[in-house]
Short mmCIF file of C-alpha atoms in Angstrom, two decimals:
data_model
loop_
_atom_site.label_atom_id
_atom_site.label_comp_id
_atom_site.label_asym_id
_atom_site.label_seq_id
_atom_site.Cartn_x
_atom_site.Cartn_y
_atom_site.Cartn_z
CA MET A 547 133.80 110.24 136.01
CA ASN A 548 136.32 107.39 136.18
CA ASN A 549 135.62 105.70 132.85
CA ARG A 550 132.13 104.64 133.91
CA LYS A 551 129.85 102.75 131.55
CA ILE A 552 126.45 104.32 130.92
CA ILE A 553 123.71 102.28 129.27
CA ILE A 554 120.66 104.08 127.88
CA ILE A 555 117.68 101.89 126.98
CA GLY A 556 115.77 103.72 124.28
CA ASN A 557 116.97 105.79 121.34
CA GLY A 558 114.19 108.36 121.20
CA ILE A 559 114.56 112.07 121.80
CA ALA A 560 115.05 111.70 125.58
CA GLY A 561 117.69 108.98 125.43
CA ILE A 562 119.64 110.44 122.53
CA THR A 563 119.64 113.96 124.00
CA THR A 564 121.09 112.50 127.20
CA ALA A 565 123.80 110.62 125.31
CA ARG A 566 124.82 113.64 123.25
CA HIS A 567 125.00 116.01 126.19
CA ILE A 568 126.87 113.55 128.41
CA ARG A 569 129.47 113.09 125.68
CA LYS A 570 130.01 116.85 125.44
CA LYS A 571 131.31 116.84 129.03
CA ASP A 572 132.39 113.25 129.65
CA THR A 573 135.01 112.36 127.06
CA ALA A 574 136.33 109.28 128.87
CA GLY A 575 133.29 107.18 129.79
CA GLU A 576 131.56 104.60 127.63
CA ILE A 577 128.04 105.30 126.39
CA LEU A 578 125.89 102.50 124.97
CA VAL A 579 122.42 103.21 123.54
CA VAL A 580 120.21 100.13 123.20
CA SER A 581 117.06 99.93 121.08
CA GLY A 582 115.16 97.11 119.43
CA GLU A 583 113.07 99.55 117.39
CA SER A 584 115.65 100.99 114.99
CA ASP A 585 119.37 101.15 114.28
CA HIS A 586 119.47 104.92 114.58
CA PHE A 587 117.63 107.79 116.18
CA PHE A 588 114.82 109.14 113.99
CA SER A 589 112.12 111.77 114.31
CA ARG A 590 109.05 109.94 115.60
CA THR A 591 106.79 112.87 114.74
CA ALA A 592 107.62 112.34 111.04
CA LEU A 593 106.26 108.78 110.83
CA MET A 594 103.03 109.95 109.20
CA TYR A 595 104.93 111.66 106.39
CA ILE A 596 106.73 108.43 105.50
CA TYR A 597 103.36 106.72 105.04
CA MET A 598 102.02 109.65 103.01
CA GLY A 599 105.05 109.58 100.69
CA HIS A 600 106.34 113.01 101.67
CA MET A 601 109.54 111.61 103.21
CA LYS A 602 111.62 108.46 103.31
CA TYR A 603 112.85 106.91 106.54
CA ALA A 604 116.39 108.17 105.81
CA HIS A 605 115.05 111.73 105.77
CA THR A 606 113.81 111.40 109.37
CA LYS A 607 117.30 110.78 110.83
CA PRO A 608 118.69 114.09 112.20
CA TYR A 609 122.28 112.79 112.19
CA GLU A 610 124.36 110.99 109.61
CA ASP A 611 125.01 107.35 110.46
CA GLY A 612 128.72 108.07 111.06
CA PHE A 613 127.91 110.65 113.75
CA TRP A 614 127.68 108.03 116.48
CA GLU A 615 131.05 106.40 115.94
CA LYS A 616 132.68 109.81 115.54
CA ASN A 617 131.32 110.83 118.94
CA ARG A 618 132.03 107.44 120.53
CA ILE A 619 128.39 106.69 121.27
CA LYS A 620 127.90 102.95 120.79
CA LEU A 621 124.60 101.70 119.36
CA LYS A 622 123.12 98.24 119.91
CA ARG A 623 120.04 96.92 118.10
CA ALA A 624 118.41 94.61 120.64
CA TRP A 625 115.30 94.20 122.76
CA VAL A 626 115.90 94.17 126.50
CA ASP A 627 114.29 91.23 128.28
CA THR A 628 115.14 91.99 131.92
CA VAL A 629 117.39 94.15 134.06
CA ASP A 630 119.39 92.65 136.92
CA PHE A 631 119.49 95.70 139.17
CA GLN A 632 121.50 93.96 141.91
CA GLY A 633 124.11 92.68 139.47
CA LYS A 634 123.90 95.90 137.37
CA LYS A 635 123.37 94.02 134.12
CA VAL A 636 121.05 94.40 131.14
CA GLU A 637 119.86 91.05 129.75
CA TYR A 638 118.72 90.79 126.13
CA ARG A 639 115.84 88.84 124.62
CA ASP A 640 118.08 87.01 122.15
CA GLY A 641 120.74 86.25 124.76
CA GLY A 642 123.77 88.10 126.04
CA THR A 643 124.21 90.75 128.69
CA ASP A 644 125.89 94.11 129.22
CA ALA A 645 127.09 95.47 132.54
CA TYR A 646 126.57 99.10 133.52
CA ASP A 647 127.66 101.61 136.12
CA VAL A 648 124.76 103.97 135.33
CA LEU A 649 121.47 102.91 133.74
CA ILE A 650 119.09 105.36 132.06
CA LEU A 651 115.62 104.09 131.17
CA ALA A 652 114.12 106.00 128.24
CA THR A 653 111.77 103.32 126.93
CA GLY A 654 109.00 105.60 125.64
CA SER A 655 105.33 104.71 125.29
CA LYS A 656 103.03 102.09 123.82
CA PRO A 657 99.48 102.49 122.41
CA ASN A 658 96.65 101.88 124.87
CA LYS A 659 94.24 98.97 124.64
CA PHE A 660 91.19 98.66 126.88
CA GLY A 661 90.17 95.05 126.50
CA TRP A 662 87.76 95.43 123.58
CA PRO A 663 86.63 92.13 122.07
CA GLY A 664 88.65 91.62 118.89
CA GLN A 665 91.38 94.15 119.70
CA ASP A 666 94.11 91.63 118.78
CA LEU A 667 92.72 90.74 115.35
CA GLN A 668 94.90 91.25 112.29
CA GLY A 669 94.37 94.75 110.91
CA VAL A 670 93.83 96.28 114.36
CA GLN A 671 96.66 98.43 115.75
CA GLY A 672 97.90 101.66 117.24
CA LEU A 673 100.60 103.98 115.91
CA TYR A 674 103.68 104.84 117.94
CA SER A 675 106.75 102.91 116.79
CA LEU A 676 108.52 102.27 113.52
CA GLN A 677 107.18 98.71 113.72
CA ASP A 678 103.64 100.13 114.01
CA LEU A 679 104.21 102.11 110.83
CA GLU A 680 105.45 99.02 109.01
CA ARG A 681 102.40 97.07 110.21
CA MET A 682 100.09 99.85 109.07
CA GLU A 683 101.70 99.77 105.65
CA GLN A 684 100.94 96.05 105.42
CA ASN A 685 97.50 96.21 107.05
CA THR A 686 96.17 98.94 104.73
CA GLN A 687 97.30 97.50 101.41
CA GLY A 688 94.31 97.44 99.04
CA ILE A 689 91.67 98.24 101.67
CA LYS A 690 88.67 100.51 101.14
CA ASN A 691 87.32 101.30 104.62
CA ALA A 692 88.92 102.05 107.97
CA VAL A 693 87.67 102.92 111.45
CA ILE A 694 89.65 105.04 113.91
CA VAL A 695 88.78 104.87 117.59
CA GLY A 696 89.70 107.78 119.88
CA GLY A 697 89.82 111.53 119.38
CA GLY A 698 93.35 112.72 120.02
CA LEU A 699 96.46 113.81 118.13
CA ILE A 700 97.44 110.33 116.94
CA GLY A 701 93.89 109.75 115.72
CA ILE A 702 93.83 112.87 113.55
CA GLU A 703 97.26 111.99 112.15
CA MET A 704 96.08 108.49 111.26
CA ALA A 705 92.95 109.92 109.62
CA GLU A 706 95.08 112.17 107.43
CA MET A 707 97.38 109.28 106.57
CA LEU A 708 94.53 107.02 105.48
CA ALA A 709 92.74 109.79 103.61
CA SER A 710 95.92 110.45 101.61
CA ARG A 711 95.44 106.97 100.10
CA LYS A 712 91.75 107.50 99.35
CA ILE A 713 90.68 105.12 102.13
CA GLU A 714 87.23 105.94 103.54
CA VAL A 715 87.57 106.75 107.23
CA THR A 716 84.97 106.57 109.99
CA PHE A 717 86.22 108.33 113.14
CA LEU A 718 84.61 107.24 116.42
CA VAL A 719 84.89 109.74 119.28
CA ARG A 720 83.00 109.00 122.47
CA GLU A 721 83.12 112.62 123.70
CA GLU A 722 80.67 115.33 122.60
CA ASN A 723 83.37 117.12 120.58
CA PHE A 724 86.75 116.22 119.17
CA TRP A 725 89.50 116.30 121.84
CA ASP A 726 87.24 118.16 124.23
CA ASN A 727 89.12 116.84 127.25
CA VAL A 728 91.89 119.25 126.13
CA LEU A 729 90.20 121.93 123.99
CA PRO A 730 87.43 124.31 125.06
CA LYS A 731 84.15 123.79 123.23
CA GLU A 732 84.64 126.37 120.47
CA GLU A 733 88.10 125.12 119.45
CA ALA A 734 86.93 121.50 119.58
CA GLN A 735 83.96 122.30 117.33
CA LEU A 736 86.16 124.22 114.88
CA ILE A 737 88.42 121.20 114.50
CA GLY A 738 85.41 118.89 114.21
CA ARG A 739 84.09 120.91 111.28
CA HIS A 740 87.52 120.86 109.64
CA ILE A 741 87.77 117.08 109.98
CA ARG A 742 84.43 116.65 108.21
CA GLU A 743 85.48 119.06 105.46
CA HIS A 744 88.27 116.60 104.68
CA HIS A 745 85.64 113.91 104.04
CA ILE A 746 86.20 112.07 107.31
CA ASP A 747 83.01 110.57 108.75
CA LEU A 748 83.36 111.96 112.28
CA ARG A 749 80.95 110.24 114.70
CA LEU A 750 80.80 112.18 117.97
CA GLY A 751 79.32 110.66 121.10
CA THR A 752 79.96 107.20 119.66
CA GLU A 753 81.74 104.47 121.59
CA LEU A 754 83.31 101.27 120.30
CA GLY A 755 81.61 98.09 121.46
CA GLU A 756 83.33 95.24 119.62
CA ILE A 757 85.77 94.58 116.79
CA ILE A 758 84.47 91.77 114.58
CA GLY A 759 86.74 89.35 112.73
CA ASP A 760 86.33 87.03 109.77
CA SER A 761 87.15 83.33 109.60
CA SER A 762 90.84 84.08 108.92
CA GLY A 763 91.27 86.23 112.03
CA ARG A 764 91.24 89.57 110.23
CA VAL A 765 88.99 92.49 111.12
CA LYS A 766 85.90 92.85 108.94
CA ALA A 767 83.73 95.29 110.94
CA VAL A 768 83.16 97.05 114.23
CA SER A 769 79.99 97.47 116.24
CA THR A 770 79.29 100.50 118.41
CA LYS A 771 77.72 100.41 121.85
CA SER A 772 74.52 101.71 120.28
CA GLY A 773 74.39 98.59 118.09
CA GLU A 774 75.50 100.05 114.75
CA LYS A 775 77.73 97.84 112.58
CA ILE A 776 80.39 99.51 110.42
CA ASP A 777 82.22 97.45 107.77
CA CYS A 778 85.99 98.00 107.63
CA GLN A 779 89.25 96.24 106.90
CA PHE A 780 91.40 98.25 109.33
CA VAL A 781 90.91 99.62 112.84
CA GLY A 782 93.21 102.25 114.32
CA LEU A 783 93.21 102.31 118.14
CA THR A 784 94.27 105.85 119.05
CA VAL A 785 93.05 106.19 122.62
CA GLY A 786 96.30 107.52 124.03
CA VAL A 787 99.55 105.89 125.09
CA SER A 788 101.01 104.47 128.30
CA PRO A 789 104.60 104.19 129.59
CA ASN A 790 106.37 101.22 127.98
CA ILE A 791 107.55 99.45 131.11
CA ASP A 792 106.00 95.99 131.02
CA PHE A 793 109.40 94.25 131.09
CA LEU A 794 110.21 96.06 134.36
CA LYS A 795 106.97 95.56 136.28
CA ASN A 796 107.97 92.46 138.25
CA SER A 797 111.24 93.98 139.42
CA GLU A 798 112.18 95.98 142.49
CA LEU A 799 112.04 99.21 140.47
CA GLY A 800 109.43 101.59 141.87
CA ALA A 801 106.61 102.11 139.38
CA ASN A 802 103.02 103.20 139.14
CA ARG A 803 101.74 103.99 135.63
CA GLY A 804 105.32 104.92 134.79
CA ILE A 805 108.71 104.57 136.48
CA LEU A 806 108.59 106.72 139.61
CA VAL A 807 111.23 109.46 139.73
CA ASN A 808 112.01 112.58 141.73
CA GLU A 809 112.86 116.00 140.29
CA PHE A 810 116.39 114.73 139.50
CA PHE A 811 115.04 111.70 137.53
CA GLN A 812 116.35 109.36 140.23
CA THR A 813 114.46 106.11 140.80
CA ASN A 814 114.38 104.13 144.04
CA ILE A 815 117.50 102.22 142.89
CA PRO A 816 120.92 103.91 143.04
CA ASP A 817 122.49 104.76 139.65
CA VAL A 818 119.22 104.08 137.82
CA TYR A 819 117.32 106.97 136.19
CA ALA A 820 114.20 107.29 134.06
CA ILE A 821 113.33 110.02 131.55
CA GLY A 822 110.88 110.80 128.78
CA ASP A 823 107.50 109.16 128.23
CA CYS A 824 108.20 106.27 130.63
CA ALA A 825 108.98 108.47 133.64
CA GLU A 826 106.35 109.42 136.22
CA PHE A 827 107.19 112.20 138.66
CA LYS A 828 106.24 111.45 142.24
CA GLN A 829 105.21 115.10 142.45
CA ALA A 830 104.28 117.09 139.35
CA PRO A 831 107.24 119.28 138.32
CA ALA A 832 105.07 122.43 138.34
CA PRO A 833 101.47 123.29 139.31
CA ASP A 834 100.31 123.30 135.68
CA ARG A 835 102.19 120.14 134.64
CA ARG A 836 101.28 116.47 134.76
CA ASN A 837 103.19 113.68 136.49
CA ILE A 838 103.76 111.97 133.13
CA GLU A 839 104.89 114.26 130.29
CA GLN A 840 104.58 112.58 126.88
CA VAL A 841 105.66 115.43 124.62
CA TRP A 842 108.68 115.64 122.32
CA TYR A 843 110.18 118.82 123.76
CA THR A 844 109.82 117.69 127.37
CA GLY A 845 111.72 114.51 126.51
CA ARG A 846 114.52 116.69 125.18
CA MET A 847 114.49 118.79 128.36
CA HIS A 848 114.55 115.65 130.50
CA GLY A 849 117.66 114.51 128.63
CA GLU A 850 119.42 117.86 128.94
CA THR A 851 118.74 118.08 132.68
CA LEU A 852 119.84 114.52 133.46
CA ALA A 853 122.99 114.86 131.34
CA HIS A 854 123.91 118.00 133.27
CA ASN A 855 123.44 116.22 136.59
CA LEU A 856 125.56 113.25 135.51
CA THR A 857 128.43 115.46 134.41
CA HIS A 858 128.47 118.16 137.12
CA SER A 859 129.13 118.01 140.84
CA LYS A 860 125.99 119.97 141.69
CA ALA A 861 122.70 118.53 140.47
CA VAL A 862 119.83 120.77 139.39
CA PRO A 863 116.13 119.86 139.58
CA TYR A 864 114.02 119.62 136.45
CA LYS A 865 112.23 122.92 135.78
CA PRO A 866 109.95 122.64 132.74
CA GLY A 867 108.98 126.32 132.50
CA ILE A 868 105.78 127.56 130.87
CA TRP A 869 103.73 124.81 129.25
CA PHE A 870 103.39 124.87 125.49
CA ASN A 871 102.40 122.45 122.78
CA SER A 872 101.68 122.47 119.07
CA ALA A 873 100.04 120.16 116.54
CA LYS A 874 98.50 120.14 113.10
CA PHE A 875 94.92 119.12 112.28
CA PHE A 876 95.04 118.58 108.52
CA ASP A 877 95.58 122.19 107.31
CA ILE A 878 95.08 123.96 110.64
CA GLU A 879 97.99 124.55 112.99
CA TYR A 880 97.37 124.55 116.74
CA GLN A 881 99.44 126.19 119.44
CA THR A 882 98.85 126.55 123.15
CA TYR A 883 100.86 128.40 125.79
CA GLY A 884 100.35 128.43 129.55
CA THR A 885 97.10 127.14 131.01
CA VAL A 886 93.91 127.02 128.96
CA PRO A 887 91.32 124.92 130.80
CA THR A 888 88.27 123.38 129.15
CA ALA A 889 86.10 125.05 131.79
CA LEU A 890 86.88 128.23 133.70
CA PRO A 891 87.74 128.36 137.39
CA ALA A 892 85.56 130.84 139.28
CA ASP A 893 88.26 133.53 139.46
CA TRP A 894 89.36 133.28 135.79
CA ASP A 895 87.92 134.70 132.60
CA TRP A 896 88.65 134.42 128.88
CA PHE A 897 88.15 136.24 125.60
CA TYR A 898 87.56 134.24 122.43
CA TRP A 899 87.74 135.35 118.79
CA GLU A 900 86.96 133.32 115.68
CA ASP A 901 87.12 134.52 112.08
CA THR A 902 84.04 134.57 109.88
CA LYS A 903 85.23 131.53 107.91
CA GLY A 904 85.61 129.41 111.02
CA LYS A 905 89.24 128.58 110.20
CA ARG A 906 91.12 130.72 112.70
CA CYS A 907 90.59 131.42 116.35
CA PHE A 908 92.36 132.93 119.33
CA ARG A 909 91.61 132.56 123.04
CA ILE A 910 93.28 134.42 125.87
CA VAL A 911 92.75 133.34 129.49
CA PHE A 912 93.31 135.80 132.33
CA GLY A 913 92.60 136.43 135.99
CA LYS A 914 89.17 137.93 136.56
CA SER A 915 90.39 140.43 139.16
CA ASP A 916 94.03 141.13 138.24
CA LYS A 917 93.62 140.68 134.44
CA LYS A 918 96.98 138.90 134.22
CA ILE A 919 97.42 136.45 131.37
CA LYS A 920 97.22 132.73 132.20
CA GLY A 921 97.39 131.17 128.75
CA VAL A 922 96.39 131.30 125.08
CA ASN A 923 95.14 128.99 122.35
CA ALA A 924 95.58 129.72 118.65
CA LEU A 925 94.26 127.75 115.70
CA GLY A 926 95.17 128.67 112.12
CA TRP A 927 97.59 131.36 113.26
CA ARG A 928 101.26 130.75 113.95
CA LEU A 929 102.56 132.60 117.03
CA ARG A 930 105.96 133.30 118.54
CA HIS A 931 106.80 131.07 121.48
CA ALA A 932 109.13 133.67 123.04
CA TYR A 933 106.40 136.31 123.13
CA PHE A 934 103.94 134.30 125.19
CA ASP A 935 106.61 132.63 127.30
CA LYS A 936 107.69 136.10 128.41
CA ALA A 937 104.15 137.47 128.78
CA ILE A 938 102.97 134.59 130.97
CA ALA A 939 106.16 134.38 133.04
CA GLU A 940 106.09 138.13 133.75
CA GLY A 941 102.33 138.25 134.35
CA TRP A 942 101.42 140.81 131.68
CA MET A 943 97.95 142.34 131.73
CA MET A 944 95.86 140.76 129.02
CA GLU A 945 95.19 144.13 127.35
CA LYS A 946 98.93 144.70 127.03
CA VAL A 947 99.16 141.35 125.27
CA LEU A 948 96.34 142.32 122.88
CA LEU A 949 97.77 145.78 122.16
CA HIS A 950 101.10 144.29 121.08
CA LEU A 951 99.68 141.13 119.50
CA GLN A 952 101.27 141.86 116.13
CA LYS A 953 104.64 141.19 117.77
CA ALA A 954 103.51 137.62 118.38
CA ASN A 955 102.74 136.98 114.72
CA PHE A 956 104.96 134.27 113.24
CA ASP A 957 103.04 133.49 110.07
CA PRO A 958 105.03 133.44 106.84
CA GLU A 959 105.55 136.72 105.02
CA PHE A 960 102.52 138.03 103.10
CA HIS A 961 100.06 136.10 105.30
CA ASP A 962 97.43 138.34 106.84
CA SER A 963 97.73 138.77 110.60
CA PRO A 964 94.37 138.82 112.40
CA HIS A 965 95.61 140.92 115.32
CA LYS A 966 93.54 143.99 114.29
CA ASP A 967 90.37 141.92 113.95
CA ILE A 968 90.98 140.35 117.36
CA LEU A 969 91.42 143.74 119.03
CA ALA A 970 88.35 145.13 117.24
CA ALA A 971 86.27 142.20 118.50
CA TYR A 972 87.58 142.75 122.02
CA ASN A 973 86.70 146.47 121.84
CA GLU A 974 83.18 145.66 120.69
CA GLN A 975 82.60 143.03 123.38
CA TYR A 976 83.97 145.11 126.25
CA GLY A 977 83.11 148.65 125.06
CA LYS A 978 86.75 149.67 124.66
CA SER A 979 88.59 151.73 122.04
CA LEU A 980 92.07 150.19 122.15
CA GLN A 981 94.31 150.57 119.10
CA PRO A 982 97.22 148.28 118.12
CA ALA A 983 100.64 149.54 119.19
CA LEU A 984 102.62 150.70 116.16
CA LYS A 985 105.91 149.14 115.17
CA SER A 986 108.91 151.30 114.48
CA LEU A 987 110.56 151.17 111.05
CA PHE A 988 113.50 149.33 112.62
CA GLN A 989 111.18 146.70 114.10
CA ASN A 990 109.42 146.21 110.79
CA LEU A 991 112.73 145.70 109.01
CA PHE A 992 114.66 143.69 111.56
CA GLY A 993 112.07 142.04 113.79
CA THR A 994 110.67 142.80 117.20
CA LYS A 995 112.45 142.45 120.49
CA VAL A 996 109.87 141.01 122.86
#
């Protein structure tokens, strides 16, 4: 390792995981983490709870401030202006440079904008960074009405944030149902109903036309493409995110939407790597995965894999495993494992269950001929990751999954598990008489080995 100097640009989950795991093996080299966003690593997924008053910024930092010096990981608060790849130097916006032997780009994402008239008015913004949160705090002081544009995870978080301060929210979603580019119709409609129950004015099939400003340059209304005008003092643009690589685009670094990497996170420049939201795989890392993975846990896995490769003689390719994701839509938790398409391929089938209150649902996707599980969705029911990871990886028959579904239950104690209702609905739909597999006393007392 020869006392090399490693610079990591970005102190999010991908960059910090890399730094920590490199230090575990490389005790001699220098590690410098550079970020203009914050002094220390924090949990980005907790930003909404700071705004809602549930947490303070200090509560979002997983490590004490002295952790970094103790582990000889240097931190630098600065924005990077350019990178001199030939000279192997990082050049900062406010002056100064740092030389590197190895450079790791973990620069994250930025909110999308699509050229709407008025998108740069005061009071119009996305939500990704700590600076975005600070701007939202300022932009929503004393306001009464807000409009959110875009039906994804950041949009629903922003709606909950604004609603917590009694701000009236109009939610514009151009699709027929909320997040229906990800969720099948029934799940999307369930979430849509839940959004409205929280007094959010959800407008489906409605597209933003223009953001209208007042004489001072602040937003005062939006107009839709159908010609409707909606008064508001804040507009949240939550139409996804893109790799944050603008400062690198005129360089020799290979890039498309993100920084192009192979399965070892290598770029086209020696000793330069990219991980996390800003990385774009030249070939998707698995058949069911995307070329750009903008999820917290994949950023962590990127960091672990790259750190291994930088501290071992034999490199290993990135293997993401079975896809999973989770989120929260106000009071309803969402989990997905494996592949759950919005529309079925010809040789696939699915079974869907929804409770009578319309608050919980479960979908299992399986092969039409071999009956092997492909994936599951669950809303309002917390499931065990290990159970479905094993079931999908080993290709369990879907009826085996249903018979032992109580083993997947991860709801808190004394919460009712719907596994019996799900199996009863399956029996009725398919003319079966399956009964749930019984747990042993030992399993009830000490948990279930999947």
